[in-house]
Amino acid sequence: MKSSLRFPALRCAAKRTGPDAQRGVTMVEFAIVSPLALLLVLGIVQLGLMLVAKEIVNEAAFVAARAGAVDHAQTTTMTSALQRALVPFYQDTTDSNDYTRLGTAWVRAQLDLGNPLNLDLKVLNPSPEAFADFGLSDTQNHTYIPNDSLEYRTHARDGQSSGQSIQDANALKIRVTYAYELKVPLMRVVFQSVMCNGPDAFGRGGGSGLATALECQQYYSRGRVPIVTYATVQMQTPAWSS
């Protein structure tokens, strides 16, 4: 007689080592892996959307800089052009009527971009030092940097305050910061936890995150991510000091 038949414990051990012993393992593995896989997929989708958003903001900054180049580097002109170029972020793609879709998007853009935390445009060049070096006054009391006959003017960097030449001072450079709103589910919590080192699964807070405290307050705590881009164009009109 076989030993497994004489001893019940051996029979039970033999059953546990058979195919039936693997039942339920797949469900356990799925329960462990699926949350991580879901976060990975959602993260990839969100990063893809952010890359597209970065291209839109890059183009919008260039449009704003060109508008400023032909209007004396006025911030109001550039901000208006920038807001128009960012309207695609606010369109409802389910609306098939072009008129209502664009009209609604424009209103939503004005409401959202009117908040200085959501959109910031800063003129980096010409700087106040450049106006101090090369600025002249016109009949309307505008302090301006001459824009005519630049090819015939000296190219020496003789600006005592700015260290620039007059050609350098006629290059308009702007920085645009747009607070992009995260759309993919769960990504607001993930980004805030990673960038600002929020509480972990046990409710414990960590140390400092990847972002500054100001960035966490202005952007990540509101479910947004700052997209920063720069644009540089040649001035076509004399730049006015704001």
PDB file of N, CA and C in Angstrom, residues 147-237:
ATOM      1  N   ASN A 147      15.281 102.701 -32.759  1.00  0.00           N
ATOM      2  CA  ASN A 147      15.184 101.462 -33.519  1.00  0.00           C
ATOM      3  C   ASN A 147      15.620 101.636 -34.967  1.00  0.00           C
ATOM      4  N   ASP A 148      16.018 102.836 -35.339  1.00  0.00           N
ATOM      5  CA  ASP A 148      16.331 103.104 -36.741  1.00  0.00           C
ATOM      6  C   ASP A 148      17.829 102.937 -37.013  1.00  0.00           C
ATOM      7  N   SER A 149      18.133 102.544 -38.239  1.00  0.00           N
ATOM      8  CA  SER A 149      19.526 102.479 -38.727  1.00  0.00           C
ATOM      9  C   SER A 149      20.435 101.678 -37.800  1.00  0.00           C
ATOM     10  N   LEU A 150      19.932 100.558 -37.299  1.00  0.00           N
ATOM     11  CA  LEU A 150      20.730  99.768 -36.360  1.00  0.00           C
ATOM     12  C   LEU A 150      21.986  99.198 -37.003  1.00  0.00           C
ATOM     13  N   GLU A 151      21.896  98.902 -38.311  1.00  0.00           N
ATOM     14  CA  GLU A 151      23.068  98.316 -38.968  1.00  0.00           C
ATOM     15  C   GLU A 151      24.216  99.308 -39.091  1.00  0.00           C
ATOM     16  N   TYR A 152      23.901 100.593 -39.007  1.00  0.00           N
ATOM     17  CA  TYR A 152      24.942 101.617 -39.137  1.00  0.00           C
ATOM     18  C   TYR A 152      25.435 102.134 -37.788  1.00  0.00           C
ATOM     19  N   ARG A 153      24.773 101.738 -36.722  1.00  0.00           N
ATOM     20  CA  ARG A 153      25.199 102.186 -35.396  1.00  0.00           C
ATOM     21  C   ARG A 153      26.323 101.279 -34.887  1.00  0.00           C
ATOM     22  N   THR A 154      27.067 101.782 -33.932  1.00  0.00           N
ATOM     23  CA  THR A 154      28.159 100.995 -33.381  1.00  0.00           C
ATOM     24  C   THR A 154      27.635  99.731 -32.708  1.00  0.00           C
ATOM     25  N   HIS A 155      28.370  98.638 -32.886  1.00  0.00           N
ATOM     26  CA  HIS A 155      28.000  97.368 -32.273  1.00  0.00           C
ATOM     27  C   HIS A 155      28.733  97.143 -30.951  1.00  0.00           C
ATOM     28  N   ALA A 156      29.422  98.152 -30.496  1.00  0.00           N
ATOM     29  CA  ALA A 156      30.154  98.024 -29.234  1.00  0.00           C
ATOM     30  C   ALA A 156      29.178  97.909 -28.064  1.00  0.00           C
ATOM     31  N   ARG A 157      29.531  97.061 -27.116  1.00  0.00           N
ATOM     32  CA  ARG A 157      28.704  96.910 -25.912  1.00  0.00           C
ATOM     33  C   ARG A 157      29.068  98.026 -24.930  1.00  0.00           C
ATOM     34  N   ASP A 158      28.618  99.223 -25.265  1.00  0.00           N
ATOM     35  CA  ASP A 158      29.010 100.394 -24.495  1.00  0.00           C
ATOM     36  C   ASP A 158      27.967 100.836 -23.484  1.00  0.00           C
ATOM     37  N   GLY A 159      26.960 100.006 -23.250  1.00  0.00           N
ATOM     38  CA  GLY A 159      25.981 100.340 -22.212  1.00  0.00           C
ATOM     39  C   GLY A 159      26.580 100.143 -20.834  1.00  0.00           C
ATOM     40  N   GLN A 160      26.730 101.216 -20.077  1.00  0.00           N
ATOM     41  CA  GLN A 160      27.410 101.133 -18.789  1.00  0.00           C
ATOM     42  C   GLN A 160      26.607 100.349 -17.757  1.00  0.00           C
ATOM     43  N   SER A 161      25.293 100.450 -17.801  1.00  0.00           N
ATOM     44  CA  SER A 161      24.457  99.746 -16.823  1.00  0.00           C
ATOM     45  C   SER A 161      24.092  98.344 -17.287  1.00  0.00           C
ATOM     46  N   SER A 162      23.773  98.198 -18.572  1.00  0.00           N
ATOM     47  CA  SER A 162      23.301  96.916 -19.099  1.00  0.00           C
ATOM     48  C   SER A 162      24.416  96.051 -19.664  1.00  0.00           C
ATOM     49  N   GLY A 163      25.527  96.677 -20.066  1.00  0.00           N
ATOM     50  CA  GLY A 163      26.586  95.920 -20.721  1.00  0.00           C
ATOM     51  C   GLY A 163      26.191  95.446 -22.102  1.00  0.00           C
ATOM     52  N   GLN A 164      25.228  96.113 -22.731  1.00  0.00           N
ATOM     53  CA  GLN A 164      24.717  95.722 -24.035  1.00  0.00           C
ATOM     54  C   GLN A 164      25.079  96.761 -25.086  1.00  0.00           C
ATOM     55  N   SER A 165      24.947  96.326 -26.337  1.00  0.00           N
ATOM     56  CA  SER A 165      24.970  97.270 -27.450  1.00  0.00           C
ATOM     57  C   SER A 165      23.537  97.694 -27.731  1.00  0.00           C
ATOM     58  N   ILE A 166      23.373  98.720 -28.551  1.00  0.00           N
ATOM     59  CA  ILE A 166      22.014  99.163 -28.862  1.00  0.00           C
ATOM     60  C   ILE A 166      21.279  98.109 -29.678  1.00  0.00           C
ATOM     61  N   GLN A 167      22.012  97.287 -30.433  1.00  0.00           N
ATOM     62  CA  GLN A 167      21.375  96.186 -31.163  1.00  0.00           C
ATOM     63  C   GLN A 167      20.831  95.141 -30.185  1.00  0.00           C
ATOM     64  N   ASP A 168      21.592  94.850 -29.128  1.00  0.00           N
ATOM     65  CA  ASP A 168      21.107  93.915 -28.109  1.00  0.00           C
ATOM     66  C   ASP A 168      19.861  94.459 -27.426  1.00  0.00           C
ATOM     67  N   ALA A 169      19.849  95.756 -27.177  1.00  0.00           N
ATOM     68  CA  ALA A 169      18.706  96.372 -26.494  1.00  0.00           C
ATOM     69  C   ALA A 169      17.453  96.352 -27.352  1.00  0.00           C
ATOM     70  N   ASN A 170      17.601  96.156 -28.667  1.00  0.00           N
ATOM     71  CA  ASN A 170      16.448  96.104 -29.568  1.00  0.00           C
ATOM     72  C   ASN A 170      15.948  94.684 -29.805  1.00  0.00           C
ATOM     73  N   ALA A 171      16.435  93.739 -29.029  1.00  0.00           N
ATOM     74  CA  ALA A 171      15.904  92.376 -29.076  1.00  0.00           C
ATOM     75  C   ALA A 171      14.880  92.221 -27.956  1.00  0.00           C
ATOM     76  N   LEU A 172      13.645  91.941 -28.322  1.00  0.00           N
ATOM     77  CA  LEU A 172      12.577  91.770 -27.333  1.00  0.00           C
ATOM     78  C   LEU A 172      12.565  90.318 -26.864  1.00  0.00           C
ATOM     79  N   LYS A 173      12.763  90.123 -25.574  1.00  0.00           N
ATOM     80  CA  LYS A 173      12.720  88.779 -24.991  1.00  0.00           C
ATOM     81  C   LYS A 173      11.688  88.764 -23.879  1.00  0.00           C
ATOM     82  N   ILE A 174      10.785  87.787 -23.932  1.00  0.00           N
ATOM     83  CA  ILE A 174       9.741  87.671 -22.916  1.00  0.00           C
ATOM     84  C   ILE A 174       9.757  86.277 -22.308  1.00  0.00           C
ATOM     85  N   ARG A 175       9.232  86.194 -21.102  1.00  0.00           N
ATOM     86  CA  ARG A 175       9.038  84.903 -20.430  1.00  0.00           C
ATOM     87  C   ARG A 175       7.556  84.748 -20.113  1.00  0.00           C
ATOM     88  N   VAL A 176       6.998  83.623 -20.498  1.00  0.00           N
ATOM     89  CA  VAL A 176       5.579  83.344 -20.272  1.00  0.00           C
ATOM     90  C   VAL A 176       5.463  82.149 -19.335  1.00  0.00           C
ATOM     91  N   THR A 177       4.656  82.295 -18.300  1.00  0.00           N
ATOM     92  CA  THR A 177       4.364  81.196 -17.380  1.00  0.00           C
ATOM     93  C   THR A 177       2.864  80.948 -17.401  1.00  0.00           C
ATOM     94  N   TYR A 178       2.484  79.747 -17.818  1.00  0.00           N
ATOM     95  CA  TYR A 178       1.067  79.379 -17.903  1.00  0.00           C
ATOM     96  C   TYR A 178       0.787  78.248 -16.924  1.00  0.00           C
ATOM     97  N   ALA A 179      -0.246  78.407 -16.113  1.00  0.00           N
ATOM     98  CA  ALA A 179      -0.633  77.389 -15.139  1.00  0.00           C
ATOM     99  C   ALA A 179      -1.551  76.382 -15.826  1.00  0.00           C
ATOM    100  N   TYR A 180      -0.964  75.301 -16.300  1.00  0.00           N
ATOM    101  CA  TYR A 180      -1.718  74.283 -17.036  1.00  0.00           C
ATOM    102  C   TYR A 180      -2.516  73.425 -16.060  1.00  0.00           C
ATOM    103  N   GLU A 181      -3.797  73.266 -16.346  1.00  0.00           N
ATOM    104  CA  GLU A 181      -4.670  72.488 -15.468  1.00  0.00           C
ATOM    105  C   GLU A 181      -4.602  71.008 -15.832  1.00  0.00           C
ATOM    106  N   LEU A 182      -4.294  70.178 -14.843  1.00  0.00           N
ATOM    107  CA  LEU A 182      -4.219  68.734 -15.061  1.00  0.00           C
ATOM    108  C   LEU A 182      -5.623  68.178 -15.253  1.00  0.00           C
ATOM    109  N   LYS A 183      -5.793  67.372 -16.297  1.00  0.00           N
ATOM    110  CA  LYS A 183      -7.113  66.869 -16.662  1.00  0.00           C
ATOM    111  C   LYS A 183      -7.301  65.386 -16.345  1.00  0.00           C
ATOM    112  N   VAL A 184      -6.230  64.623 -16.360  1.00  0.00           N
ATOM    113  CA  VAL A 184      -6.337  63.172 -16.201  1.00  0.00           C
ATOM    114  C   VAL A 184      -6.640  62.840 -14.743  1.00  0.00           C
ATOM    115  N   PRO A 185      -7.581  61.918 -14.487  1.00  0.00           N
ATOM    116  CA  PRO A 185      -7.919  61.553 -13.107  1.00  0.00           C
ATOM    117  C   PRO A 185      -6.697  61.090 -12.310  1.00  0.00           C
ATOM    118  N   LEU A 186      -6.678  61.444 -11.046  1.00  0.00           N
ATOM    119  CA  LEU A 186      -5.650  61.063 -10.069  1.00  0.00           C
ATOM    120  C   LEU A 186      -4.337  61.827 -10.222  1.00  0.00           C
ATOM    121  N   MET A 187      -4.136  62.498 -11.346  1.00  0.00           N
ATOM    122  CA  MET A 187      -2.844  63.128 -11.583  1.00  0.00           C
ATOM    123  C   MET A 187      -2.621  64.357 -10.705  1.00  0.00           C
ATOM    124  N   ARG A 188      -3.689  64.999 -10.278  1.00  0.00           N
ATOM    125  CA  ARG A 188      -3.517  66.149  -9.384  1.00  0.00           C
ATOM    126  C   ARG A 188      -2.866  65.709  -8.076  1.00  0.00           C
ATOM    127  N   VAL A 189      -3.365  64.618  -7.531  1.00  0.00           N
ATOM    128  CA  VAL A 189      -2.813  64.110  -6.272  1.00  0.00           C
ATOM    129  C   VAL A 189      -1.392  63.615  -6.473  1.00  0.00           C
ATOM    130  N   VAL A 190      -1.154  62.920  -7.582  1.00  0.00           N
ATOM    131  CA  VAL A 190       0.179  62.373  -7.849  1.00  0.00           C
ATOM    132  C   VAL A 190       1.199  63.495  -8.010  1.00  0.00           C
ATOM    133  N   PHE A 191       0.876  64.496  -8.816  1.00  0.00           N
ATOM    134  CA  PHE A 191       1.822  65.586  -9.051  1.00  0.00           C
ATOM    135  C   PHE A 191       2.080  66.376  -7.772  1.00  0.00           C
ATOM    136  N   GLN A 192       1.034  66.620  -7.004  1.00  0.00           N
ATOM    137  CA  GLN A 192       1.229  67.366  -5.761  1.00  0.00           C
ATOM    138  C   GLN A 192       2.094  66.575  -4.787  1.00  0.00           C
ATOM    139  N   SER A 193       1.886  65.256  -4.726  1.00  0.00           N
ATOM    140  CA  SER A 193       2.673  64.432  -3.813  1.00  0.00           C
ATOM    141  C   SER A 193       4.135  64.380  -4.228  1.00  0.00           C
ATOM    142  N   VAL A 194       4.374  64.274  -5.542  1.00  0.00           N
ATOM    143  CA  VAL A 194       5.750  64.173  -6.030  1.00  0.00           C
ATOM    144  C   VAL A 194       6.472  65.517  -5.933  1.00  0.00           C
ATOM    145  N   MET A 195       5.804  66.582  -6.401  1.00  0.00           N
ATOM    146  CA  MET A 195       6.467  67.886  -6.469  1.00  0.00           C
ATOM    147  C   MET A 195       6.537  68.581  -5.109  1.00  0.00           C
ATOM    148  N   CYS A 196       5.520  68.365  -4.293  1.00  0.00           N
ATOM    149  CA  CYS A 196       5.483  69.047  -2.995  1.00  0.00           C
ATOM    150  C   CYS A 196       5.663  68.093  -1.828  1.00  0.00           C
ATOM    151  N   ASN A 197       5.878  66.809  -2.149  1.00  0.00           N
ATOM    152  CA  ASN A 197       6.116  65.791  -1.125  1.00  0.00           C
ATOM    153  C   ASN A 197       4.997  65.777  -0.100  1.00  0.00           C
ATOM    154  N   GLY A 198       3.776  65.536  -0.596  1.00  0.00           N
ATOM    155  CA  GLY A 198       2.610  65.499   0.265  1.00  0.00           C
ATOM    156  C   GLY A 198       2.577  64.247   1.113  1.00  0.00           C
ATOM    157  N   PRO A 199       1.478  64.005   1.833  1.00  0.00           N
ATOM    158  CA  PRO A 199       1.398  62.840   2.718  1.00  0.00           C
ATOM    159  C   PRO A 199       1.438  61.537   1.943  1.00  0.00           C
ATOM    160  N   ASP A 200       2.045  60.517   2.558  1.00  0.00           N
ATOM    161  CA  ASP A 200       2.123  59.208   1.921  1.00  0.00           C
ATOM    162  C   ASP A 200       0.887  58.392   2.244  1.00  0.00           C
ATOM    163  N   ALA A 201       0.932  57.089   1.928  1.00  0.00           N
ATOM    164  CA  ALA A 201      -0.231  56.228   2.128  1.00  0.00           C
ATOM    165  C   ALA A 201      -0.596  56.090   3.601  1.00  0.00           C
ATOM    166  N   PHE A 202       0.344  56.388   4.499  1.00  0.00           N
ATOM    167  CA  PHE A 202       0.087  56.265   5.924  1.00  0.00           C
ATOM    168  C   PHE A 202      -0.229  57.610   6.572  1.00  0.00           C
ATOM    169  N   GLY A 203      -0.423  58.657   5.693  1.00  0.00           N
ATOM    170  CA  GLY A 203      -0.776  59.965   6.208  1.00  0.00           C
ATOM    171  C   GLY A 203       0.379  60.747   6.778  1.00  0.00           C
ATOM    172  N   ARG A 204       1.594  60.297   6.491  1.00  0.00           N
ATOM    173  CA  ARG A 204       2.761  60.992   7.013  1.00  0.00           C
ATOM    174  C   ARG A 204       3.305  61.954   5.971  1.00  0.00           C
ATOM    175  N   GLY A 205       3.638  63.157   6.373  1.00  0.00           N
ATOM    176  CA  GLY A 205       4.234  64.126   5.471  1.00  0.00           C
ATOM    177  C   GLY A 205       5.726  63.905   5.347  1.00  0.00           C
ATOM    178  N   GLY A 206       6.283  64.281   4.223  1.00  0.00           N
ATOM    179  CA  GLY A 206       7.709  64.093   4.003  1.00  0.00           C
ATOM    180  C   GLY A 206       8.458  65.398   4.142  1.00  0.00           C
ATOM    181  N   GLY A 207       9.670  65.395   3.601  1.00  0.00           N
ATOM    182  CA  GLY A 207      10.485  66.596   3.619  1.00  0.00           C
ATOM    183  C   GLY A 207      10.138  67.485   2.448  1.00  0.00           C
ATOM    184  N   SER A 208      11.146  68.188   1.950  1.00  0.00           N
ATOM    185  CA  SER A 208      10.918  69.105   0.837  1.00  0.00           C
ATOM    186  C   SER A 208      10.756  68.343  -0.461  1.00  0.00           C
ATOM    187  N   GLY A 209       9.863  68.827  -1.340  1.00  0.00           N
ATOM    188  CA  GLY A 209       9.635  68.196  -2.634  1.00  0.00           C
ATOM    189  C   GLY A 209      10.514  68.810  -3.698  1.00  0.00           C
ATOM    190  N   LEU A 210      10.171  68.523  -4.954  1.00  0.00           N
ATOM    191  CA  LEU A 210      10.951  69.023  -6.079  1.00  0.00           C
ATOM    192  C   LEU A 210      10.640  70.483  -6.384  1.00  0.00           C
ATOM    193  N   ALA A 211       9.463  70.949  -6.011  1.00  0.00           N
ATOM    194  CA  ALA A 211       9.059  72.332  -6.279  1.00  0.00           C
ATOM    195  C   ALA A 211       9.287  73.204  -5.048  1.00  0.00           C
ATOM    196  N   THR A 212       9.327  74.511  -5.287  1.00  0.00           N
ATOM    197  CA  THR A 212       9.463  75.444  -4.171  1.00  0.00           C
ATOM    198  C   THR A 212       8.129  75.592  -3.449  1.00  0.00           C
ATOM    199  N   ALA A 213       8.182  76.159  -2.264  1.00  0.00           N
ATOM    200  CA  ALA A 213       6.953  76.362  -1.494  1.00  0.00           C
ATOM    201  C   ALA A 213       5.994  77.286  -2.230  1.00  0.00           C
ATOM    202  N   LEU A 214       6.535  78.300  -2.912  1.00  0.00           N
ATOM    203  CA  LEU A 214       5.682  79.224  -3.659  1.00  0.00           C
ATOM    204  C   LEU A 214       5.012  78.518  -4.831  1.00  0.00           C
ATOM    205  N   GLU A 215       5.752  77.670  -5.543  1.00  0.00           N
ATOM    206  CA  GLU A 215       5.166  76.923  -6.659  1.00  0.00           C
ATOM    207  C   GLU A 215       4.090  75.966  -6.172  1.00  0.00           C
ATOM    208  N   CYS A 216       4.316  75.346  -5.033  1.00  0.00           N
ATOM    209  CA  CYS A 216       3.309  74.438  -4.481  1.00  0.00           C
ATOM    210  C   CYS A 216       2.029  75.190  -4.145  1.00  0.00           C
ATOM    211  N   GLN A 217       2.182  76.384  -3.602  1.00  0.00           N
ATOM    212  CA  GLN A 217       1.013  77.174  -3.232  1.00  0.00           C
ATOM    213  C   GLN A 217       0.279  77.705  -4.455  1.00  0.00           C
ATOM    214  N   GLN A 218       1.020  78.193  -5.443  1.00  0.00           N
ATOM    215  CA  GLN A 218       0.398  78.836  -6.597  1.00  0.00           C
ATOM    216  C   GLN A 218      -0.129  77.835  -7.621  1.00  0.00           C
ATOM    217  N   TYR A 219       0.514  76.694  -7.758  1.00  0.00           N
ATOM    218  CA  TYR A 219       0.180  75.791  -8.858  1.00  0.00           C
ATOM    219  C   TYR A 219      -0.290  74.415  -8.381  1.00  0.00           C
ATOM    220  N   TYR A 220       0.592  73.654  -7.762  1.00  0.00           N
ATOM    221  CA  TYR A 220       0.301  72.244  -7.502  1.00  0.00           C
ATOM    222  C   TYR A 220      -0.838  72.045  -6.517  1.00  0.00           C
ATOM    223  N   SER A 221      -0.998  72.945  -5.567  1.00  0.00           N
ATOM    224  CA  SER A 221      -2.111  72.824  -4.627  1.00  0.00           C
ATOM    225  C   SER A 221      -3.450  73.064  -5.310  1.00  0.00           C
ATOM    226  N   ARG A 222      -3.438  73.697  -6.492  1.00  0.00           N
ATOM    227  CA  ARG A 222      -4.669  73.963  -7.241  1.00  0.00           C
ATOM    228  C   ARG A 222      -4.843  73.006  -8.420  1.00  0.00           C
ATOM    229  N   GLY A 223      -4.037  71.949  -8.461  1.00  0.00           N
ATOM    230  CA  GLY A 223      -4.155  70.985  -9.551  1.00  0.00           C
ATOM    231  C   GLY A 223      -3.611  71.494 -10.863  1.00  0.00           C
ATOM    232  N   ARG A 224      -2.612  72.367 -10.814  1.00  0.00           N
ATOM    233  CA  ARG A 224      -2.022  72.937 -12.022  1.00  0.00           C
ATOM    234  C   ARG A 224      -0.508  72.745 -12.012  1.00  0.00           C
ATOM    235  N   VAL A 225       0.059  72.856 -13.215  1.00  0.00           N
ATOM    236  CA  VAL A 225       1.507  72.711 -13.392  1.00  0.00           C
ATOM    237  C   VAL A 225       2.014  73.924 -14.163  1.00  0.00           C
ATOM    238  N   PRO A 226       3.074  74.591 -13.701  1.00  0.00           N
ATOM    239  CA  PRO A 226       3.589  75.748 -14.444  1.00  0.00           C
ATOM    240  C   PRO A 226       4.342  75.318 -15.697  1.00  0.00           C
ATOM    241  N   ILE A 227       3.940  75.867 -16.835  1.00  0.00           N
ATOM    242  CA  ILE A 227       4.657  75.672 -18.095  1.00  0.00           C
ATOM    243  C   ILE A 227       5.335  76.995 -18.425  1.00  0.00           C
ATOM    244  N   VAL A 228       6.654  76.988 -18.472  1.00  0.00           N
ATOM    245  CA  VAL A 228       7.440  78.208 -18.683  1.00  0.00           C
ATOM    246  C   VAL A 228       8.113  78.138 -20.049  1.00  0.00           C
ATOM    247  N   THR A 229       8.001  79.213 -20.802  1.00  0.00           N
ATOM    248  CA  THR A 229       8.640  79.271 -22.113  1.00  0.00           C
ATOM    249  C   THR A 229       9.136  80.688 -22.376  1.00  0.00           C
ATOM    250  N   TYR A 230      10.052  80.802 -23.323  1.00  0.00           N
ATOM    251  CA  TYR A 230      10.659  82.088 -23.667  1.00  0.00           C
ATOM    252  C   TYR A 230      10.522  82.326 -25.167  1.00  0.00           C
ATOM    253  N   ALA A 231      10.486  83.587 -25.541  1.00  0.00           N
ATOM    254  CA  ALA A 231      10.444  83.961 -26.956  1.00  0.00           C
ATOM    255  C   ALA A 231      11.271  85.224 -27.146  1.00  0.00           C
ATOM    256  N   THR A 232      12.035  85.256 -28.237  1.00  0.00           N
ATOM    257  CA  THR A 232      12.882  86.408 -28.553  1.00  0.00           C
ATOM    258  C   THR A 232      12.679  86.797 -30.007  1.00  0.00           C
ATOM    259  N   VAL A 233      12.383  88.068 -30.252  1.00  0.00           N
ATOM    260  CA  VAL A 233      12.214  88.585 -31.614  1.00  0.00           C
ATOM    261  C   VAL A 233      12.896  89.946 -31.702  1.00  0.00           C
ATOM    262  N   GLN A 234      13.126  90.383 -32.924  1.00  0.00           N
ATOM    263  CA  GLN A 234      13.725  91.694 -33.158  1.00  0.00           C
ATOM    264  C   GLN A 234      12.641  92.764 -33.117  1.00  0.00           C
ATOM    265  N   MET A 235      12.905  93.847 -32.404  1.00  0.00           N
ATOM    266  CA  MET A 235      11.955  94.951 -32.342  1.00  0.00           C
ATOM    267  C   MET A 235      11.794  95.595 -33.715  1.00  0.00           C
ATOM    268  N   GLN A 236      10.544  95.866 -34.090  1.00  0.00           N
ATOM    269  CA  GLN A 236      10.234  96.556 -35.336  1.00  0.00           C
ATOM    270  C   GLN A 236       9.825  98.005 -35.097  1.00  0.00           C
ATOM    271  N   THR A 237       9.625  98.353 -33.840  1.00  0.00           N
ATOM    272  CA  THR A 237       9.298  99.722 -33.435  1.00  0.00           C
ATOM    273  C   THR A 237      10.145 100.062 -32.210  1.00  0.00           C
TER     274      THR A 237
END
